[in-house]
PDB file of C-alpha atoms in Angstrom:
ATOM      1  CA  MET A   1       0.000   0.000   0.000  1.00 52.00           C
ATOM      2  CA  ASN A   2       1.445   3.314  -1.070  1.00 61.00           C
ATOM      3  CA  MET A   3       0.014   6.525   0.404  1.00 67.00           C
ATOM      4  CA  ASP A   4       0.454   9.905  -1.245  1.00 83.00           C
ATOM      5  CA  TYR A   5       1.544  12.172   1.624  1.00 80.00           C
ATOM      6  CA  ASP A   6       0.383  15.396  -0.071  1.00 80.00           C
ATOM      7  CA  LEU A   7      -3.063  13.957  -0.742  1.00 85.00           C
ATOM      8  CA  PHE A   8      -3.271  12.713   2.844  1.00 83.00           C
ATOM      9  CA  MET A   9      -2.327  16.148   4.234  1.00 82.00           C
ATOM     10  CA  GLN A  10      -4.786  17.855   1.904  1.00 87.00           C
ATOM     11  CA  GLN A  11      -7.591  15.645   3.225  1.00 90.00           C
ATOM     12  CA  ILE A  12      -6.642  16.417   6.828  1.00 90.00           C
ATOM     13  CA  THR A  13      -6.460  20.172   6.275  1.00 92.00           C
ATOM     14  CA  THR A  14      -9.713  20.215   4.292  1.00 94.00           C
ATOM     15  CA  THR A  15     -11.470  18.468   7.173  1.00 94.00           C
ATOM     16  CA  ALA A  16      -9.877  20.744   9.776  1.00 95.00           C
ATOM     17  CA  ARG A  17     -10.854  23.874   7.841  1.00 96.00           C
ATOM     18  CA  ALA A  18     -14.411  22.600   7.393  1.00 96.00           C
ATOM     19  CA  GLU A  19     -14.745  21.976  11.144  1.00 95.00           C
ATOM     20  CA  MET A  20     -13.814  25.571  11.901  1.00 97.00           C
ATOM     21  CA  GLU A  21     -16.014  27.055   9.176  1.00 97.00           C
ATOM     22  CA  ALA A  22     -18.987  24.986  10.378  1.00 97.00           C
ATOM     23  CA  ALA A  23     -18.425  26.457  13.850  1.00 97.00           C
ATOM     24  CA  GLY A  24     -18.577  29.993  12.418  1.00 97.00           C
ATOM     25  CA  TYR A  25     -14.873  30.783  12.133  1.00 98.00           C
ATOM     26  CA  GLU A  26     -13.620  32.800   9.160  1.00 98.00           C
ATOM     27  CA  GLN A  27     -10.498  31.452   7.433  1.00 98.00           C
ATOM     28  CA  LEU A  28      -7.600  33.934   7.224  1.00 98.00           C
ATOM     29  CA  ARG A  29      -5.466  32.677   4.350  1.00 97.00           C
ATOM     30  CA  THR A  30      -3.360  35.719   3.449  1.00 98.00           C
ATOM     31  CA  PRO A  31      -1.547  38.478   5.337  1.00 98.00           C
ATOM     32  CA  GLU A  32      -4.168  40.892   3.974  1.00 98.00           C
ATOM     33  CA  ASP A  33      -6.959  38.757   5.477  1.00 98.00           C
ATOM     34  CA  VAL A  34      -5.139  38.930   8.825  1.00 98.00           C
ATOM     35  CA  GLU A  35      -4.690  42.691   8.620  1.00 98.00           C
ATOM     36  CA  ASP A  36      -8.363  43.261   7.774  1.00 98.00           C
ATOM     37  CA  ALA A  37      -9.635  40.926  10.510  1.00 98.00           C
ATOM     38  CA  PHE A  38      -7.360  42.302  13.216  1.00 98.00           C
ATOM     39  CA  ALA A  39      -8.400  45.892  12.422  1.00 97.00           C
ATOM     40  CA  ARG A  40     -12.030  45.220  13.347  1.00 97.00           C
ATOM     41  CA  LYS A  41     -13.554  46.888  16.370  1.00 97.00           C
ATOM     42  CA  GLY A  42     -14.761  44.696  19.191  1.00 98.00           C
ATOM     43  CA  THR A  43     -13.417  41.347  20.282  1.00 98.00           C
ATOM     44  CA  THR A  44     -11.868  38.791  17.954  1.00 98.00           C
ATOM     45  CA  LEU A  45     -10.957  35.237  18.883  1.00 98.00           C
ATOM     46  CA  VAL A  46      -8.094  33.911  16.752  1.00 98.00           C
ATOM     47  CA  MET A  47      -7.668  30.146  16.667  1.00 98.00           C
ATOM     48  CA  VAL A  48      -4.245  29.133  15.346  1.00 97.00           C
ATOM     49  CA  ASN A  49      -5.120  25.795  13.777  1.00 96.00           C
ATOM     50  CA  SER A  50      -2.846  22.831  13.203  1.00 94.00           C
ATOM     51  CA  VAL A  51      -2.862  19.266  11.899  1.00 91.00           C
ATOM     52  CA  CYS A  52      -1.562  17.794  15.165  1.00 89.00           C
ATOM     53  CA  GLY A  53      -3.615  15.495  17.335  1.00 89.00           C
ATOM     54  CA  CYS A  54      -4.177  18.027  20.096  1.00 92.00           C
ATOM     55  CA  ALA A  55      -5.682  20.418  17.540  1.00 94.00           C
ATOM     56  CA  GLY A  56      -8.137  17.822  16.286  1.00 94.00           C
ATOM     57  CA  GLY A  57      -8.886  16.190  19.619  1.00 95.00           C
ATOM     58  CA  ILE A  58      -8.826  19.190  21.938  1.00 97.00           C
ATOM     59  CA  ALA A  59      -8.459  22.663  20.376  1.00 97.00           C
ATOM     60  CA  ARG A  60     -11.001  22.494  17.541  1.00 97.00           C
ATOM     61  CA  PRO A  61     -13.686  20.900  19.753  1.00 97.00           C
ATOM     62  CA  ALA A  62     -12.956  23.562  22.394  1.00 98.00           C
ATOM     63  CA  ALA A  63     -13.146  26.330  19.774  1.00 98.00           C
ATOM     64  CA  THR A  64     -16.514  25.000  18.662  1.00 97.00           C
ATOM     65  CA  HIS A  65     -18.032  24.666  22.118  1.00 97.00           C
ATOM     66  CA  ALA A  66     -16.528  27.702  23.892  1.00 98.00           C
ATOM     67  CA  VAL A  67     -18.568  30.154  21.827  1.00 97.00           C
ATOM     68  CA  HIS A  68     -21.839  28.744  23.186  1.00 96.00           C
ATOM     69  CA  TYR A  69     -21.719  31.154  26.088  1.00 97.00           C
ATOM     70  CA  ASP A  70     -23.566  34.327  27.073  1.00 97.00           C
ATOM     71  CA  LYS A  71     -20.467  36.442  26.549  1.00 98.00           C
ATOM     72  CA  ARG A  72     -18.519  35.697  23.411  1.00 97.00           C
ATOM     73  CA  PRO A  73     -16.282  37.398  20.874  1.00 98.00           C
ATOM     74  CA  ASP A  74     -17.757  39.562  18.148  1.00 98.00           C
ATOM     75  CA  HIS A  75     -15.585  37.894  15.519  1.00 98.00           C
ATOM     76  CA  LEU A  76     -14.255  34.342  15.165  1.00 98.00           C
ATOM     77  CA  VAL A  77     -11.267  33.774  12.883  1.00 98.00           C
ATOM     78  CA  THR A  78      -8.713  31.061  12.281  1.00 98.00           C
ATOM     79  CA  VAL A  79      -5.302  30.912  10.694  1.00 97.00           C
ATOM     80  CA  PHE A  80      -3.760  27.573   9.742  1.00 96.00           C
ATOM     81  CA  ALA A  81      -0.143  27.213  10.884  1.00 94.00           C
ATOM     82  CA  GLY A  82       1.975  25.184   8.518  1.00 90.00           C
ATOM     83  CA  GLN A  83      -0.561  25.564   5.705  1.00 92.00           C
ATOM     84  CA  ASP A  84      -1.203  29.288   5.242  1.00 95.00           C
ATOM     85  CA  LYS A  85       2.344  30.168   6.240  1.00 95.00           C
ATOM     86  CA  ASP A  86       2.309  33.857   5.274  1.00 97.00           C
ATOM     87  CA  ALA A  87      -0.986  34.442   7.077  1.00 98.00           C
ATOM     88  CA  ALA A  88       0.232  32.595  10.180  1.00 97.00           C
ATOM     89  CA  ALA A  89       3.472  34.594  10.166  1.00 96.00           C
ATOM     90  CA  ALA A  90       1.515  37.853   9.862  1.00 97.00           C
ATOM     91  CA  ALA A  91      -0.726  36.880  12.772  1.00 97.00           C
ATOM     92  CA  ARG A  92       2.202  35.893  14.960  1.00 96.00           C
ATOM     93  CA  TYR A  93       4.020  39.117  14.126  1.00 95.00           C
ATOM     94  CA  TYR A  94       0.886  41.029  15.104  1.00 95.00           C
ATOM     95  CA  PHE A  95       0.642  39.137  18.411  1.00 96.00           C
ATOM     96  CA  GLY A  96       3.926  40.747  19.429  1.00 91.00           C
ATOM     97  CA  GLU A  97       7.353  39.837  20.727  1.00 86.00           C
ATOM     98  CA  ASP A  98       6.023  38.355  23.982  1.00 86.00           C
ATOM     99  CA  HIS A  99       3.862  35.856  22.086  1.00 84.00           C
ATOM    100  CA  ILE A 100       5.322  32.360  22.025  1.00 84.00           C
ATOM    101  CA  PRO A 101       4.408  30.916  18.612  1.00 87.00           C
ATOM    102  CA  SER A 102       2.531  27.693  19.145  1.00 89.00           C
ATOM    103  CA  SER A 103      -0.108  25.741  17.385  1.00 94.00           C
ATOM    104  CA  PRO A 104      -2.722  25.107  18.225  1.00 97.00           C
ATOM    105  CA  SER A 105      -3.373  28.187  20.294  1.00 97.00           C
ATOM    106  CA  PHE A 106      -5.894  30.957  20.838  1.00 98.00           C
ATOM    107  CA  VAL A 107      -5.423  34.706  21.028  1.00 98.00           C
ATOM    108  CA  LEU A 108      -8.183  37.114  22.049  1.00 98.00           C
ATOM    109  CA  LEU A 109      -8.026  40.624  20.632  1.00 98.00           C
ATOM    110  CA  LYS A 110     -10.042  43.607  21.798  1.00 98.00           C
ATOM    111  CA  ASP A 111     -10.108  46.530  19.385  1.00 97.00           C
ATOM    112  CA  GLY A 112      -7.036  45.048  17.718  1.00 95.00           C
ATOM    113  CA  GLN A 113      -4.991  44.621  20.906  1.00 96.00           C
ATOM    114  CA  VAL A 114      -3.991  41.276  22.411  1.00 97.00           C
ATOM    115  CA  VAL A 115      -5.733  40.866  25.759  1.00 97.00           C
ATOM    116  CA  ALA A 116      -5.467  37.104  26.393  1.00 97.00           C
ATOM    117  CA  GLU A 117      -3.806  33.962  25.067  1.00 97.00           C
ATOM    118  CA  VAL A 118      -4.248  30.233  25.486  1.00 97.00           C
ATOM    119  CA  GLY A 119      -1.056  28.524  24.354  1.00 96.00           C
ATOM    120  CA  ARG A 120      -0.405  24.967  23.316  1.00 95.00           C
ATOM    121  CA  TYR A 121       0.866  24.195  26.817  1.00 96.00           C
ATOM    122  CA  GLU A 122      -2.671  24.977  28.043  1.00 97.00           C
ATOM    123  CA  ILE A 123      -4.203  22.707  25.381  1.00 97.00           C
ATOM    124  CA  GLU A 124      -1.979  19.657  24.862  1.00 96.00           C
ATOM    125  CA  GLY A 125      -2.624  17.059  27.552  1.00 96.00           C
ATOM    126  CA  HIS A 126      -5.739  18.828  28.814  1.00 97.00           C
ATOM    127  CA  GLU A 127      -9.369  17.865  28.430  1.00 96.00           C
ATOM    128  CA  PRO A 128     -11.368  19.886  25.870  1.00 97.00           C
ATOM    129  CA  MET A 129     -13.687  21.161  28.622  1.00 98.00           C
ATOM    130  CA  SER A 130     -10.768  22.654  30.562  1.00 98.00           C
ATOM    131  CA  VAL A 131      -9.818  24.606  27.433  1.00 98.00           C
ATOM    132  CA  VAL A 132     -13.455  25.668  27.002  1.00 98.00           C
ATOM    133  CA  THR A 133     -13.523  26.885  30.610  1.00 98.00           C
ATOM    134  CA  ASN A 134     -10.246  28.747  30.114  1.00 98.00           C
ATOM    135  CA  LEU A 135     -11.535  30.473  26.969  1.00 98.00           C
ATOM    136  CA  GLN A 136     -14.871  31.338  28.561  1.00 98.00           C
ATOM    137  CA  GLY A 137     -13.047  32.908  31.498  1.00 98.00           C
ATOM    138  CA  HIS A 138     -11.402  35.280  29.028  1.00 98.00           C
ATOM    139  CA  PHE A 139     -14.763  35.884  27.316  1.00 98.00           C
ATOM    140  CA  GLU A 140     -16.259  36.746  30.710  1.00 98.00           C
ATOM    141  CA  GLU A 141     -13.560  39.338  31.277  1.00 98.00           C
ATOM    142  CA  TYR A 142     -13.305  40.913  27.817  1.00 98.00           C
ATOM    143  CA  CYS A 143     -16.459  40.185  25.789  1.00 98.00           C
ATOM    144  CA  GLU A 144     -19.959  41.589  25.814  1.00 96.00           C
ATOM    145  CA  GLU A 145     -23.123  39.609  26.410  1.00 94.00           C
ATOM    146  CA  VAL A 146     -25.024  38.685  23.268  1.00 84.00           C
TER     147      VAL A 146
END
């Protein structure tokens, strides 16, 4: 049995993108998409997506479920590390020098400024509901009730 690695990766990324879009997240695929999204007023949750197991088993389910809360971000966006490399680099540059690049991860912006982060170390090895609770704690502090 011979598996085409590129085809395999394409199937994984297509599925991962579809999961996020179905949950209401906008795909940021270019640096211009990042710039436009990060310039929006209000709160923006950025999910830095990945093909790793903790993204599929923990981060994407948490991203989907965390937004079912009374207070939630105005905008939901995702950038795919390792796939949309220029967009991911633009996002990470925007997050600032103190940001430790990791994927998967979450960054919450308020009026274009970073106010909270949930890094891979707070995702990998944790249960999805602990990540949901972590995200919702940030929503409680920085987001408006809808």
